[in-house]
XYZ file of C-alpha atoms in Angstrom:
149
model
C 3.021 -26.370 -10.853
C 4.790 -23.026 -10.939
C 3.580 -19.862 -9.242
C 5.115 -16.458 -9.844
C 4.217 -12.813 -9.841
C 4.802 -9.453 -8.273
C 2.927 -6.777 -6.431
C 3.851 -3.158 -5.740
C 3.481 -1.851 -2.183
C 3.391 1.828 -1.291
C 5.855 1.469 1.567
C 9.588 1.270 2.198
C 11.494 -1.965 1.762
C 12.091 -2.128 5.517
C 8.358 -1.781 6.242
C 7.521 -4.554 3.765
C 10.275 -6.780 5.180
C 8.963 -6.264 8.706
C 5.435 -7.198 7.598
C 6.669 -10.353 5.848
C 8.332 -11.413 9.102
C 5.519 -10.510 11.507
C 3.414 -13.526 12.614
C 0.343 -11.317 13.114
C 0.564 -10.001 9.541
C 1.257 -13.485 8.161
C -1.858 -14.811 9.908
C -4.037 -11.998 8.532
C -2.614 -12.430 5.032
C -2.870 -16.222 4.792
C -6.233 -17.051 3.199
C -8.427 -19.028 5.595
C -5.881 -18.985 8.438
C -7.658 -19.527 11.767
C -4.601 -20.124 13.972
C -0.905 -19.385 13.430
C 1.503 -20.472 16.139
C 5.237 -19.856 16.089
C 6.932 -23.146 17.045
C 10.461 -21.743 16.841
C 11.961 -18.669 15.178
C 10.712 -18.489 11.566
C 8.716 -21.736 11.867
C 4.946 -21.907 12.278
C 2.045 -24.308 12.552
C -1.275 -23.151 11.148
C -4.894 -24.254 10.932
C -6.289 -23.169 7.586
C -9.798 -23.530 6.163
C -10.067 -23.200 2.399
C -13.481 -22.932 0.805
C -12.485 -23.106 -2.856
C -13.753 -25.891 -5.132
C -11.452 -28.924 -5.275
C -9.156 -27.830 -2.447
C -12.028 -27.154 -0.028
C -11.256 -28.413 3.462
C -9.425 -27.951 6.720
C -5.641 -28.126 6.596
C -2.922 -28.452 9.197
C 0.069 -26.590 7.825
C 3.731 -26.148 8.628
C 5.410 -22.998 7.346
C 9.126 -22.260 7.474
C 11.053 -19.146 6.462
C 14.737 -19.750 5.683
C 17.782 -18.346 3.866
C 16.929 -14.847 5.021
C 18.938 -12.006 3.488
C 17.102 -9.097 5.074
C 15.658 -6.822 3.925
C 16.027 -8.190 0.388
C 15.010 -11.833 0.136
C 13.913 -15.024 1.861
C 12.728 -18.503 1.021
C 9.455 -19.961 2.209
C 8.425 -23.614 2.489
C 4.931 -24.884 3.297
C 3.333 -28.274 3.731
C -0.404 -28.631 4.378
C -2.318 -31.852 5.049
C -6.045 -32.590 5.074
C -8.345 -35.540 4.552
C -8.454 -34.467 0.871
C -4.698 -34.834 0.419
C -1.688 -32.605 0.730
C -0.133 -29.474 -0.721
C 3.588 -28.763 -0.588
C 5.362 -25.747 -1.920
C 8.341 -23.485 -1.744
C 9.030 -19.992 -2.989
C 11.661 -17.302 -3.165
C 10.377 -13.873 -2.121
C 12.420 -10.817 -3.155
C 11.981 -7.126 -2.387
C 13.131 -4.311 -4.668
C 12.807 -0.716 -3.521
C 12.329 2.238 -5.845
C 11.312 5.306 -3.823
C 8.546 5.501 -2.648
C 7.453 1.930 -3.457
C 8.652 -1.629 -2.940
C 8.018 -4.439 -5.391
C 7.501 -7.911 -3.925
C 8.477 -10.576 -6.472
C 7.752 -14.237 -5.810
C 8.512 -17.431 -7.667
C 7.940 -20.971 -6.545
C 6.564 -24.423 -7.139
C 3.793 -26.458 -5.561
C 2.926 -30.159 -5.591
C -0.326 -31.837 -4.591
C -1.267 -35.389 -3.706
C -4.272 -37.413 -2.625
C -7.810 -36.697 -3.833
C -6.797 -33.112 -4.661
C -4.405 -34.405 -7.321
C -7.365 -35.889 -9.226
C -8.465 -32.393 -10.221
C -7.178 -31.012 -13.509
C -3.776 -29.341 -13.447
C -5.138 -26.138 -15.017
C -7.787 -25.808 -12.322
C -5.281 -26.429 -9.516
C -2.805 -24.018 -11.056
C -5.481 -21.306 -11.227
C -6.500 -21.882 -7.609
C -2.864 -21.817 -6.420
C -2.159 -18.577 -8.275
C -5.308 -16.986 -6.852
C -4.437 -17.972 -3.247
C -0.818 -16.764 -3.534
C -1.836 -13.482 -5.167
C -4.432 -12.920 -2.441
C -1.742 -13.520 0.216
C 0.579 -10.873 -1.233
C -2.270 -8.388 -1.777
C -3.097 -8.726 1.923
C 0.586 -8.272 2.838
C 0.544 -5.047 0.778
C -2.660 -3.862 2.467
C -1.347 -4.579 5.984
C 2.001 -2.931 5.226
C 0.353 0.189 3.826
C -1.945 0.408 6.866
C 1.019 0.118 9.245
C 3.034 2.675 7.291
C 0.176 5.162 7.585
C 0.269 5.022 11.412
């Protein structure tokens, strides 16, 4: 399934880039993230609890940021496993600055397997889009709060 969208942040491109690369911000922005541990530069392990319909459960996730072209773009890969199945995805995240705002654009794909895959594609697609949009809204909120300091 494909996931794409954009969100406008009232902050500079550098401030948004810094937020997207800050483990503390990433933890706060990731829906249901209880623990986020950096295992090596730009690689993380996370414990995530999702309470949404068919994907409800506890997940152990691996997140990796790669192909960084700061402060303009990076790629993100994630794999999450639970007793309900797995989710895997990747995305390209791009930043475009137009004073005084930065637009975060994202585009990616996700695959699911296990019991989760038995749910209708439209339902899963809606859930995935909601989770990703929530993540970027929280990134925007955290960035704006930091910029105000």
